[in-house]
Amino acid sequence: MTKSEKIRELSKQGKTVEEIHSVVGGSVSYIYKIRSETGKKDQGVFETALQRKIKKLSRSYTVSEIAEKVGCSRQYVHKVVKNQNHKILPFIEKYSEQDEYYTPLYAIIPIEKYLKRHSVIWCPFDTEESLFVRYFRMMGHSVSFSHIDLGQDFFEAEPPICDYIISNPPYSKKTEVFERLNELGLPYAMLVGSAGLFAAKARFDVFKDGIEQMNFSSRVGYMTDYGSGEIQAHPPFESCYICKGVLPSQLVFEELDKTKITL
Ligand SMILES: C[S@@+](CC[C@H](N)C(=O)[O-])C[C@H]1O[C@@H](n2cnc3c(N)ncnc32)[C@H](O)[C@@H]1O
């Protein structure tokens, strides 16, 4: 039985979120989401207690630290503390919900095979949970990561010495990301939505000196929670990698094995 099936089953038996969490563990917000699909809308005392805990922790910890401490997603922490006036705010200002989509393994495998063996990679929009970080390490690469929730802003960061910069960047800052990558002048591969990618004048200017593109056999779905191991978002557009100095030709086509979601 998958995790979501187990949550549905326990919800139908009338178990509270707290009771389900004690059985299946993992992310509390994910349990709420699946449980509400079964028509159980009552949030119960647990959420209030959890929210209180998150608000208290947010006076002294970052989003990632809080999520780890209470066992919920970073997205949920953001939701709870959004309107509060304290230390977490500098990170929140840079947060956009449409950016919180996480890449499944099957969309990372196709780019890895084009990398030099034992290369040094910087994943600048990633935490330790990211499958880019985990899979590249598993394949013998040396990987460093950084993320806005850890107080590391890609646009201000000095890149570490590396062979490649690889990630799925925030969609809301696509043009700025490619402008900054051009300035840095290092080989890169960025997984982005291809709809309208070449329509903007600003991006024409950053791409015109030469890029490579990897297209897939089908659409990439994304996770909204690393812990779930399931695809929760199915965007109505194709994704592709836009690369520089990574692929052997300007256009590459790759099959996706959608059974491989997580490690
Ligand atoms: C589309 S998500 C992809 C996350 C991860 N790379 C993956 O594929 O699983 C982009 C991430 O970049 C983060 N982010 C947004 N602005 C950022 C910035 N200026 N610097 C670093 N990270 C940022 C977002 O919070 C979000 O988690």
Tab-separated table of N, CA and C in Angstrom, residues 38-177:
chain	number	residue	atom	x	y	z
A	38	THR	N	-10.559	13.040	0.957
A	38	THR	CA	-11.568	12.042	1.325
A	38	THR	C	-12.783	12.713	1.966
A	39	GLY	N	-12.802	14.056	1.939
A	39	GLY	CA	-13.964	14.786	2.454
A	39	GLY	C	-13.861	15.124	3.922
A	40	LYS	N	-12.736	14.767	4.572
A	40	LYS	CA	-12.559	15.105	5.991
A	40	LYS	C	-11.945	16.489	6.085
A	41	LYS	N	-12.786	17.463	6.429
A	41	LYS	CA	-12.278	18.836	6.383
A	41	LYS	C	-11.851	19.345	7.761
A	42	ASP	N	-12.346	18.681	8.849
A	42	ASP	CA	-12.026	19.212	10.179
A	42	ASP	C	-10.523	19.135	10.448
A	43	GLN	N	-9.935	20.251	10.761
A	43	GLN	CA	-8.481	20.316	10.920
A	43	GLN	C	-8.020	19.883	12.312
A	44	GLY	N	-8.937	20.002	13.313
A	44	GLY	CA	-8.593	19.489	14.646
A	44	GLY	C	-7.594	20.344	15.396
A	45	VAL	N	-7.336	19.943	16.635
A	45	VAL	CA	-6.472	20.706	17.518
A	45	VAL	C	-5.024	20.614	17.083
A	46	PHE	N	-4.696	19.494	16.433
A	46	PHE	CA	-3.300	19.241	16.089
A	46	PHE	C	-2.720	20.367	15.233
A	47	GLU	N	-3.543	20.806	14.247
A	47	GLU	CA	-3.035	21.857	13.378
A	47	GLU	C	-2.744	23.129	14.159
A	48	THR	N	-3.643	23.460	15.089
A	48	THR	CA	-3.454	24.668	15.862
A	48	THR	C	-2.167	24.561	16.682
A	49	ALA	N	-1.998	23.399	17.287
A	49	ALA	CA	-0.785	23.196	18.082
A	49	ALA	C	0.451	23.272	17.181
A	50	LEU	N	0.340	22.666	16.019
A	50	LEU	CA	1.464	22.678	15.076
A	50	LEU	C	1.754	24.103	14.604
A	51	GLN	N	0.691	24.828	14.285
A	51	GLN	CA	0.882	26.207	13.821
A	51	GLN	C	1.542	27.051	14.901
A	52	ARG	N	1.078	26.838	16.142
A	52	ARG	CA	1.659	27.597	17.261
A	52	ARG	C	3.155	27.306	17.362
A	53	LYS	N	3.496	26.039	17.207
A	53	LYS	CA	4.903	25.623	17.319
A	53	LYS	C	5.726	26.283	16.191
A	54	ILE	N	5.185	26.255	14.984
A	54	ILE	CA	5.903	26.840	13.837
A	54	ILE	C	6.124	28.337	14.063
A	55	LYS	N	5.075	29.011	14.529
A	55	LYS	CA	5.184	30.462	14.751
A	55	LYS	C	6.250	30.780	15.801
A	56	LYS	N	6.282	29.955	16.838
A	56	LYS	CA	7.268	30.165	17.912
A	56	LYS	C	8.694	29.950	17.353
A	57	LEU	N	8.858	28.847	16.631
A	57	LEU	CA	10.189	28.533	16.097
A	57	LEU	C	10.660	29.582	15.087
A	58	SER	N	9.694	30.205	14.400
A	58	SER	CA	10.074	31.122	13.327
A	58	SER	C	10.732	32.400	13.843
A	59	ARG	N	10.728	32.585	15.172
A	59	ARG	CA	11.451	33.741	15.715
A	59	ARG	C	12.955	33.523	15.642
A	60	SER	N	13.383	32.281	15.637
A	60	SER	CA	14.827	32.057	15.651
A	60	SER	C	15.377	31.075	14.628
A	61	TYR	N	14.506	30.449	13.847
A	61	TYR	CA	15.021	29.473	12.877
A	61	TYR	C	14.600	29.807	11.452
A	62	THR	N	15.348	29.263	10.493
A	62	THR	CA	14.986	29.455	9.085
A	62	THR	C	13.874	28.477	8.699
A	63	VAL	N	13.301	28.696	7.524
A	63	VAL	CA	12.196	27.854	7.057
A	63	VAL	C	12.592	26.375	7.027
A	64	SER	N	13.762	26.102	6.449
A	64	SER	CA	14.182	24.690	6.341
A	64	SER	C	14.352	24.050	7.715
A	65	GLU	N	14.950	24.819	8.642
A	65	GLU	CA	15.177	24.268	9.988
A	65	GLU	C	13.843	23.944	10.664
A	66	ILE	N	12.868	24.846	10.501
A	66	ILE	CA	11.561	24.615	11.138
A	66	ILE	C	10.892	23.387	10.524
A	67	ALA	N	10.923	23.316	9.187
A	67	ALA	CA	10.274	22.189	8.506
A	67	ALA	C	10.856	20.879	9.009
A	68	GLU	N	12.169	20.859	9.176
A	68	GLU	CA	12.819	19.634	9.642
A	68	GLU	C	12.408	19.313	11.081
A	69	LYS	N	12.389	20.370	11.921
A	69	LYS	CA	12.069	20.145	13.336
A	69	LYS	C	10.658	19.613	13.533
A	70	VAL	N	9.660	20.185	12.801
A	70	VAL	CA	8.279	19.769	13.065
A	70	VAL	C	7.784	18.689	12.110
A	71	GLY	N	8.579	18.380	11.088
A	71	GLY	CA	8.190	17.309	10.161
A	71	GLY	C	7.103	17.711	9.180
A	72	CYS	N	7.164	18.975	8.698
A	72	CYS	CA	6.213	19.356	7.646
A	72	CYS	C	7.007	19.947	6.474
A	73	SER	N	6.305	20.320	5.398
A	73	SER	CA	7.019	20.856	4.239
A	73	SER	C	7.380	22.322	4.452
A	74	ARG	N	8.387	22.789	3.695
A	74	ARG	CA	8.784	24.196	3.785
A	74	ARG	C	7.656	25.096	3.316
A	75	GLN	N	6.874	24.595	2.346
A	75	GLN	CA	5.746	25.353	1.818
A	75	GLN	C	4.715	25.624	2.929
A	76	TYR	N	4.488	24.598	3.761
A	76	TYR	CA	3.528	24.754	4.844
A	76	TYR	C	4.041	25.769	5.867
A	77	VAL	N	5.336	25.715	6.169
A	77	VAL	CA	5.911	26.691	7.119
A	77	VAL	C	5.675	28.101	6.590
A	78	HIS	N	5.924	28.299	5.297
A	78	HIS	CA	5.721	29.615	4.696
A	78	HIS	C	4.278	30.078	4.868
A	79	LYS	N	3.346	29.163	4.646
A	79	LYS	CA	1.914	29.502	4.739
A	79	LYS	C	1.588	29.985	6.146
A	80	VAL	N	2.114	29.275	7.149
A	80	VAL	CA	1.777	29.591	8.534
A	80	VAL	C	2.369	30.935	8.976
A	81	VAL	N	3.588	31.226	8.549
A	81	VAL	CA	4.258	32.413	9.103
A	81	VAL	C	4.210	33.636	8.184
A	82	LYS	N	3.533	33.483	7.038
A	82	LYS	CA	3.539	34.520	5.994
A	82	LYS	C	3.310	35.950	6.530
A	83	ASN	N	2.322	36.096	7.434
A	83	ASN	CA	1.970	37.464	7.838
A	83	ASN	C	2.648	37.932	9.121
A	84	GLN	N	3.632	37.210	9.550
A	84	GLN	CA	4.271	37.602	10.809
A	84	GLN	C	5.438	38.553	10.575
A	85	ASN	N	5.686	39.347	11.580
A	85	ASN	CA	6.708	40.360	11.424
A	85	ASN	C	7.942	40.013	12.256
A	86	HIS	N	8.778	39.138	11.749
A	86	HIS	CA	9.983	38.802	12.495
A	86	HIS	C	11.063	38.294	11.556
A	87	LYS	N	12.069	37.658	12.127
A	87	LYS	CA	13.296	37.301	11.415
A	87	LYS	C	13.110	36.560	10.076
A	88	ILE	N	12.050	35.767	9.974
A	88	ILE	CA	11.875	34.935	8.799
A	88	ILE	C	11.514	35.761	7.552
A	89	LEU	N	11.039	36.979	7.781
A	89	LEU	CA	10.531	37.784	6.661
A	89	LEU	C	11.490	38.006	5.492
A	90	PRO	N	12.781	38.261	5.720
A	90	PRO	CA	13.651	38.456	4.561
A	90	PRO	C	13.608	37.290	3.601
A	91	PHE	N	13.441	36.068	4.105
A	91	PHE	CA	13.377	34.906	3.230
A	91	PHE	C	12.023	34.853	2.537
A	92	ILE	N	10.986	35.227	3.288
A	92	ILE	CA	9.633	35.134	2.740
A	92	ILE	C	9.437	36.090	1.578
A	93	GLU	N	10.017	37.259	1.665
A	93	GLU	CA	9.843	38.225	0.583
A	93	GLU	C	10.313	37.648	-0.749
A	94	LYS	N	11.288	36.745	-0.688
A	94	LYS	CA	11.825	36.179	-1.923
A	94	LYS	C	11.104	34.890	-2.305
A	95	TYR	N	10.038	34.597	-1.584
A	95	TYR	CA	9.354	33.320	-1.789
A	95	TYR	C	8.125	33.507	-2.664
A	96	SER	N	7.982	32.643	-3.639
A	96	SER	CA	6.770	32.677	-4.449
A	96	SER	C	6.272	31.237	-4.525
A	97	GLU	N	4.965	31.059	-4.204
A	97	GLU	CA	4.459	29.677	-4.145
A	97	GLU	C	4.600	28.929	-5.459
A	98	GLN	N	4.520	29.673	-6.569
A	98	GLN	CA	4.623	28.988	-7.859
A	98	GLN	C	6.036	28.438	-8.083
A	99	ASP	N	6.995	28.799	-7.234
A	99	ASP	CA	8.362	28.292	-7.376
A	99	ASP	C	8.572	26.970	-6.648
A	100	GLU	N	7.623	26.576	-5.798
A	100	GLU	CA	7.862	25.403	-4.955
A	100	GLU	C	7.400	24.104	-5.618
A	101	TYR	N	8.065	23.757	-6.686
A	101	TYR	CA	7.821	22.477	-7.362
A	101	TYR	C	9.151	21.750	-7.468
A	102	TYR	N	9.168	20.494	-7.057
A	102	TYR	CA	10.431	19.779	-6.939
A	102	TYR	C	10.552	18.697	-8.005
A	103	THR	N	11.783	18.516	-8.479
A	103	THR	CA	12.032	17.684	-9.655
A	103	THR	C	12.138	16.201	-9.304
A	104	PRO	N	11.395	15.360	-10.025
A	104	PRO	CA	11.519	13.915	-9.800
A	104	PRO	C	12.799	13.381	-10.440
A	105	LEU	N	13.212	12.229	-9.960
A	105	LEU	CA	14.442	11.593	-10.432
A	105	LEU	C	14.453	11.389	-11.954
A	106	TYR	N	13.297	11.021	-12.517
A	106	TYR	CA	13.288	10.677	-13.950
A	106	TYR	C	13.648	11.847	-14.859
A	107	ALA	N	13.529	13.069	-14.319
A	107	ALA	CA	13.914	14.232	-15.137
A	107	ALA	C	15.372	14.625	-14.905
A	108	ILE	N	16.039	13.957	-13.973
A	108	ILE	CA	17.443	14.272	-13.663
A	108	ILE	C	18.381	13.251	-14.324
A	109	ILE	N	17.906	12.007	-14.392
A	109	ILE	CA	18.722	10.941	-14.997
A	109	ILE	C	19.195	11.312	-16.416
A	110	PRO	N	18.322	11.862	-17.278
A	110	PRO	CA	18.763	12.123	-18.666
A	110	PRO	C	19.897	13.147	-18.788
A	111	ILE	N	19.985	14.088	-17.862
A	111	ILE	CA	21.058	15.096	-17.987
A	111	ILE	C	22.359	14.551	-17.396
A	112	GLU	N	22.240	13.692	-16.373
A	112	GLU	CA	23.448	13.188	-15.706
A	112	GLU	C	24.350	12.444	-16.674
A	113	LYS	N	23.728	11.750	-17.642
A	113	LYS	CA	24.576	10.913	-18.509
A	113	LYS	C	25.462	11.746	-19.442
A	114	TYR	N	25.217	13.056	-19.541
A	114	TYR	CA	26.063	13.915	-20.378
A	114	TYR	C	27.183	14.594	-19.580
A	115	LEU	N	27.223	14.358	-18.274
A	115	LEU	CA	28.233	15.027	-17.441
A	115	LEU	C	29.528	14.220	-17.427
A	116	LYS	N	30.636	14.956	-17.285
A	116	LYS	CA	31.928	14.266	-17.149
A	116	LYS	C	31.895	13.452	-15.854
A	117	ARG	N	32.557	12.319	-15.850
A	117	ARG	CA	32.596	11.507	-14.628
A	117	ARG	C	33.282	12.271	-13.498
A	118	HIS	N	32.820	12.084	-12.297
A	118	HIS	CA	33.385	12.707	-11.085
A	118	HIS	C	33.538	14.218	-11.242
A	119	SER	N	32.514	14.862	-11.742
A	119	SER	CA	32.615	16.325	-11.891
A	119	SER	C	32.176	17.038	-10.606
A	120	VAL	N	32.447	18.348	-10.591
A	120	VAL	CA	32.079	19.174	-9.438
A	120	VAL	C	30.876	20.017	-9.856
A	121	ILE	N	29.789	19.886	-9.117
A	121	ILE	CA	28.522	20.508	-9.526
A	121	ILE	C	28.000	21.419	-8.423
A	122	TRP	N	27.474	22.592	-8.820
A	122	TRP	CA	26.781	23.488	-7.884
A	122	TRP	C	25.297	23.471	-8.234
A	123	CYS	N	24.463	23.138	-7.235
A	123	CYS	CA	23.002	23.188	-7.401
A	123	CYS	C	22.510	24.396	-6.583
A	124	PRO	N	22.249	25.532	-7.220
A	124	PRO	CA	22.021	26.771	-6.472
A	124	PRO	C	20.586	27.031	-6.023
A	125	PHE	N	19.644	26.134	-6.356
A	125	PHE	CA	18.249	26.321	-5.929
A	125	PHE	C	17.808	25.077	-5.172
A	126	ASP	N	18.725	24.532	-4.403
A	126	ASP	CA	18.489	23.196	-3.838
A	126	ASP	C	18.900	23.084	-2.382
A	127	THR	N	18.182	22.230	-1.684
A	127	THR	CA	18.546	21.881	-0.316
A	127	THR	C	19.085	20.445	-0.342
A	128	GLU	N	19.424	19.961	0.832
A	128	GLU	CA	19.973	18.599	0.923
A	128	GLU	C	18.966	17.540	0.437
A	129	GLU	N	17.661	17.892	0.498
A	129	GLU	CA	16.618	16.925	0.093
A	129	GLU	C	16.506	16.783	-1.416
A	130	SER	N	17.029	17.774	-2.145
A	130	SER	CA	16.851	17.811	-3.596
A	130	SER	C	17.381	16.540	-4.251
A	131	LEU	N	16.633	16.032	-5.220
A	131	LEU	CA	17.078	14.828	-5.925
A	131	LEU	C	18.237	15.121	-6.865
A	132	PHE	N	18.410	16.374	-7.281
A	132	PHE	CA	19.614	16.739	-8.045
A	132	PHE	C	20.839	16.448	-7.163
A	133	VAL	N	20.788	16.950	-5.941
A	133	VAL	CA	21.920	16.803	-5.016
A	133	VAL	C	22.153	15.320	-4.705
A	134	ARG	N	21.071	14.631	-4.352
A	134	ARG	CA	21.213	13.239	-3.907
A	134	ARG	C	21.635	12.314	-5.047
A	135	TYR	N	21.042	12.518	-6.218
A	135	TYR	CA	21.359	11.603	-7.334
A	135	TYR	C	22.776	11.861	-7.861
A	136	PHE	N	23.140	13.136	-8.007
A	136	PHE	CA	24.499	13.422	-8.503
A	136	PHE	C	25.548	12.851	-7.546
A	137	ARG	N	25.295	12.989	-6.255
A	137	ARG	CA	26.243	12.419	-5.269
A	137	ARG	C	26.305	10.909	-5.422
A	138	MET	N	25.136	10.309	-5.578
A	138	MET	CA	25.093	8.846	-5.723
A	138	MET	C	25.886	8.395	-6.952
A	139	MET	N	25.918	9.246	-7.981
A	139	MET	CA	26.612	8.894	-9.218
A	139	MET	C	28.100	9.260	-9.166
A	140	GLY	N	28.585	9.685	-8.014
A	140	GLY	CA	30.016	9.901	-7.822
A	140	GLY	C	30.497	11.315	-8.091
A	141	HIS	N	29.561	12.266	-8.277
A	141	HIS	CA	29.975	13.660	-8.468
A	141	HIS	C	30.139	14.330	-7.101
A	142	SER	N	30.871	15.432	-7.113
A	142	SER	CA	31.026	16.195	-5.881
A	142	SER	C	30.056	17.380	-5.970
A	143	VAL	N	29.122	17.475	-5.027
A	143	VAL	CA	28.018	18.437	-5.190
A	143	VAL	C	27.953	19.415	-4.021
A	144	SER	N	27.843	20.715	-4.347
A	144	SER	CA	27.505	21.677	-3.298
A	144	SER	C	26.148	22.269	-3.655
A	145	PHE	N	25.392	22.677	-2.635
A	145	PHE	CA	24.064	23.225	-2.908
A	145	PHE	C	23.858	24.505	-2.113
A	146	SER	N	22.929	25.322	-2.558
A	146	SER	CA	22.540	26.512	-1.807
A	146	SER	C	21.077	26.802	-2.115
A	147	HIS	N	20.425	27.554	-1.207
A	147	HIS	CA	18.985	27.790	-1.362
A	147	HIS	C	18.604	29.039	-0.574
A	148	ILE	N	17.575	29.705	-1.068
A	148	ILE	CA	17.130	30.949	-0.423
A	148	ILE	C	16.694	30.710	1.030
A	149	ASP	N	16.129	29.544	1.321
A	149	ASP	CA	15.692	29.244	2.691
A	149	ASP	C	16.870	29.096	3.645
A	150	LEU	N	18.061	28.881	3.088
A	150	LEU	CA	19.256	28.770	3.933
A	150	LEU	C	19.960	30.127	3.981
A	151	GLY	N	19.269	31.167	3.473
A	151	GLY	CA	19.830	32.516	3.464
A	151	GLY	C	20.810	32.727	2.317
A	152	GLN	N	20.788	31.864	1.306
A	152	GLN	CA	21.748	31.972	0.198
A	152	GLN	C	21.001	32.328	-1.083
A	153	ASP	N	21.135	33.579	-1.478
A	153	ASP	CA	20.433	34.070	-2.665
A	153	ASP	C	21.309	33.871	-3.899
A	154	PHE	N	20.807	33.141	-4.868
A	154	PHE	CA	21.578	32.843	-6.080
A	154	PHE	C	22.119	34.121	-6.738
A	155	PHE	N	21.320	35.176	-6.686
A	155	PHE	CA	21.711	36.392	-7.411
A	155	PHE	C	22.840	37.146	-6.706
A	156	GLU	N	23.069	36.818	-5.435
A	156	GLU	CA	24.142	37.486	-4.696
A	156	GLU	C	25.321	36.564	-4.413
A	157	ALA	N	25.100	35.265	-4.596
A	157	ALA	CA	26.134	34.290	-4.206
A	157	ALA	C	27.331	34.296	-5.155
A	158	GLU	N	28.501	34.119	-4.583
A	158	GLU	CA	29.710	33.864	-5.380
A	158	GLU	C	29.712	32.374	-5.704
A	159	PRO	N	29.774	31.990	-6.964
A	159	PRO	CA	29.717	30.546	-7.241
A	159	PRO	C	30.947	29.818	-6.723
A	160	PRO	N	30.768	28.614	-6.200
A	160	PRO	CA	31.941	27.818	-5.832
A	160	PRO	C	32.674	27.399	-7.108
A	161	ILE	N	33.933	26.998	-6.990
A	161	ILE	CA	34.635	26.489	-8.181
A	161	ILE	C	33.933	25.200	-8.594
A	162	CYS	N	33.457	25.151	-9.842
A	162	CYS	CA	32.702	23.961	-10.249
A	162	CYS	C	32.780	23.765	-11.760
A	163	ASP	N	32.432	22.535	-12.196
A	163	ASP	CA	32.376	22.233	-13.632
A	163	ASP	C	31.031	22.616	-14.221
A	164	TYR	N	29.971	22.494	-13.416
A	164	TYR	CA	28.628	22.754	-13.925
A	164	TYR	C	27.757	23.410	-12.854
A	165	ILE	N	26.796	24.230	-13.308
A	165	ILE	CA	25.723	24.720	-12.431
A	165	ILE	C	24.441	24.063	-12.951
A	166	ILE	N	23.792	23.273	-12.109
A	166	ILE	CA	22.632	22.507	-12.589
A	166	ILE	C	21.488	22.572	-11.575
A	167	SER	N	20.285	22.854	-12.067
A	167	SER	CA	19.124	22.838	-11.177
A	167	SER	C	17.838	23.024	-11.959
A	168	ASN	N	16.761	23.114	-11.197
A	168	ASN	CA	15.460	23.550	-11.693
A	168	ASN	C	15.251	24.886	-10.989
A	169	PRO	N	15.345	26.018	-11.680
A	169	PRO	CA	15.323	27.320	-11.001
A	169	PRO	C	13.895	27.799	-10.719
A	170	PRO	N	13.743	28.883	-9.918
A	170	PRO	CA	12.393	29.420	-9.676
A	170	PRO	C	11.793	29.971	-10.965
A	171	TYR	N	10.576	29.521	-11.274
A	171	TYR	CA	9.942	29.925	-12.542
A	171	TYR	C	9.719	31.427	-12.597
A	172	SER	N	9.458	32.013	-11.430
A	172	SER	CA	9.121	33.445	-11.414
A	172	SER	C	10.329	34.315	-11.778
A	173	LYS	N	11.543	33.711	-11.810
A	173	LYS	CA	12.738	34.540	-12.085
A	173	LYS	C	13.555	33.990	-13.241
A	174	LYS	N	12.861	33.357	-14.187
A	174	LYS	CA	13.542	32.644	-15.272
A	174	LYS	C	14.537	33.534	-16.030
A	175	THR	N	14.083	34.710	-16.453
A	175	THR	CA	14.962	35.575	-17.252
A	175	THR	C	16.186	36.001	-16.446
A	176	GLU	N	15.945	36.417	-15.206
A	176	GLU	CA	17.056	36.885	-14.358
A	176	GLU	C	18.062	35.760	-14.115
A	177	VAL	N	17.549	34.527	-13.973
A	177	VAL	CA	18.446	33.386	-13.739
A	177	VAL	C	19.387	33.221	-14.936
